[in-house]
């Protein structure tokens, strides 16, 4: 699963768009006060986490996009 497939799965599951942020695919504007995210990490891997009170908290690091997307999907569905 890549980020676009993740977005499609979340839409199909009727998860509100303000609950998540997917780098370069779904970045709500205005930014919600808190949400779960998937993004590319600085080391070339991928990260999933939570944004709360203006702070990104990484919950897990993943070796590839597919693993990160699967993790975010499991957190939201």
mmCIF file of C-alpha atoms in Angstrom:
data_model
loop_
_atom_site.group_PDB
_atom_site.id
_atom_site.type_symbol
_atom_site.label_atom_id
_atom_site.label_comp_id
_atom_site.label_asym_id
_atom_site.label_seq_id
_atom_site.Cartn_x
_atom_site.Cartn_y
_atom_site.Cartn_z
ATOM 1 C CA UNK A 1 0.000 0.000 0.000
ATOM 2 C CA UNK A 2 1.274 3.453 -0.845
ATOM 3 C CA UNK A 3 0.018 6.836 0.403
ATOM 4 C CA UNK A 4 -2.587 7.216 -2.345
ATOM 5 C CA UNK A 5 -4.016 3.761 -1.650
ATOM 6 C CA UNK A 6 -4.045 4.600 2.063
ATOM 7 C CA UNK A 7 -6.041 7.763 1.370
ATOM 8 C CA UNK A 8 -8.510 5.799 -0.756
ATOM 9 C CA UNK A 9 -8.917 3.170 1.991
ATOM 10 C CA UNK A 10 -9.566 5.848 4.619
ATOM 11 C CA UNK A 11 -12.137 7.582 2.416
ATOM 12 C CA UNK A 12 -13.830 4.233 1.771
ATOM 13 C CA UNK A 13 -13.880 3.555 5.534
ATOM 14 C CA UNK A 14 -15.441 7.017 6.018
ATOM 15 C CA UNK A 15 -12.714 8.230 8.369
ATOM 16 C CA UNK A 16 -13.040 12.037 8.575
ATOM 17 C CA UNK A 17 -10.248 13.843 6.743
ATOM 18 C CA UNK A 18 -9.369 15.937 9.781
ATOM 19 C CA UNK A 19 -8.231 12.851 11.705
ATOM 20 C CA UNK A 20 -5.111 12.247 9.595
ATOM 21 C CA UNK A 21 -2.351 13.870 7.537
ATOM 22 C CA UNK A 22 -0.612 12.001 4.713
ATOM 23 C CA UNK A 23 2.504 13.694 3.376
ATOM 24 C CA UNK A 24 1.982 15.100 -0.153
ATOM 25 C CA UNK A 25 -1.390 13.350 -0.504
ATOM 26 C CA UNK A 26 -3.761 14.683 2.168
ATOM 27 C CA UNK A 27 -2.685 17.754 4.144
ATOM 28 C CA UNK A 28 -5.847 19.419 5.536
ATOM 29 C CA UNK A 29 -6.071 23.218 5.545
ATOM 30 C CA UNK A 30 -6.523 24.692 8.021
ATOM 31 C CA UNK A 31 -4.399 22.285 10.020
ATOM 32 C CA UNK A 32 -6.519 20.423 12.595
ATOM 33 C CA UNK A 33 -5.480 20.821 16.262
ATOM 34 C CA UNK A 34 -4.587 17.124 16.501
ATOM 35 C CA UNK A 35 -4.300 14.245 14.035
ATOM 36 C CA UNK A 36 -2.360 11.099 13.160
ATOM 37 C CA UNK A 37 0.238 11.332 10.413
ATOM 38 C CA UNK A 38 2.482 9.410 8.036
ATOM 39 C CA UNK A 39 5.573 11.097 6.610
ATOM 40 C CA UNK A 40 8.995 10.350 5.241
ATOM 41 C CA UNK A 41 11.640 10.476 7.956
ATOM 42 C CA UNK A 42 14.959 12.244 7.758
ATOM 43 C CA UNK A 43 16.859 8.951 7.481
ATOM 44 C CA UNK A 44 15.015 7.802 4.349
ATOM 45 C CA UNK A 45 12.586 5.624 6.310
ATOM 46 C CA UNK A 46 8.996 6.473 7.170
ATOM 47 C CA UNK A 47 7.300 7.634 10.369
ATOM 48 C CA UNK A 48 3.828 7.420 11.810
ATOM 49 C CA UNK A 49 2.778 9.502 14.745
ATOM 50 C CA UNK A 50 0.446 11.981 16.366
ATOM 51 C CA UNK A 51 0.319 15.765 16.194
ATOM 52 C CA UNK A 52 -1.030 17.219 19.419
ATOM 53 C CA UNK A 53 -0.760 20.682 20.931
ATOM 54 C CA UNK A 54 1.569 21.861 18.184
ATOM 55 C CA UNK A 55 4.028 18.987 18.520
ATOM 56 C CA UNK A 56 4.735 16.019 16.238
ATOM 57 C CA UNK A 57 5.282 12.860 18.287
ATOM 58 C CA UNK A 58 6.673 9.922 16.329
ATOM 59 C CA UNK A 59 5.030 6.681 17.446
ATOM 60 C CA UNK A 60 6.907 4.336 15.098
ATOM 61 C CA UNK A 61 9.601 4.316 12.429
ATOM 62 C CA UNK A 62 9.236 2.050 9.410
ATOM 63 C CA UNK A 63 11.670 0.800 6.748
ATOM 64 C CA UNK A 64 9.312 1.613 3.866
ATOM 65 C CA UNK A 65 6.184 3.479 2.825
ATOM 66 C CA UNK A 66 4.020 0.338 2.728
ATOM 67 C CA UNK A 67 4.721 -0.540 6.361
ATOM 68 C CA UNK A 68 4.062 3.028 7.494
ATOM 69 C CA UNK A 69 0.783 3.208 5.584
ATOM 70 C CA UNK A 70 -0.370 -0.134 6.975
ATOM 71 C CA UNK A 71 0.406 1.089 10.503
ATOM 72 C CA UNK A 72 -1.534 4.322 10.085
ATOM 73 C CA UNK A 73 -4.474 2.431 8.606
ATOM 74 C CA UNK A 74 -4.494 0.070 11.611
ATOM 75 C CA UNK A 75 -4.536 3.059 13.969
ATOM 76 C CA UNK A 76 -7.524 4.671 12.259
ATOM 77 C CA UNK A 77 -9.783 1.757 11.294
#
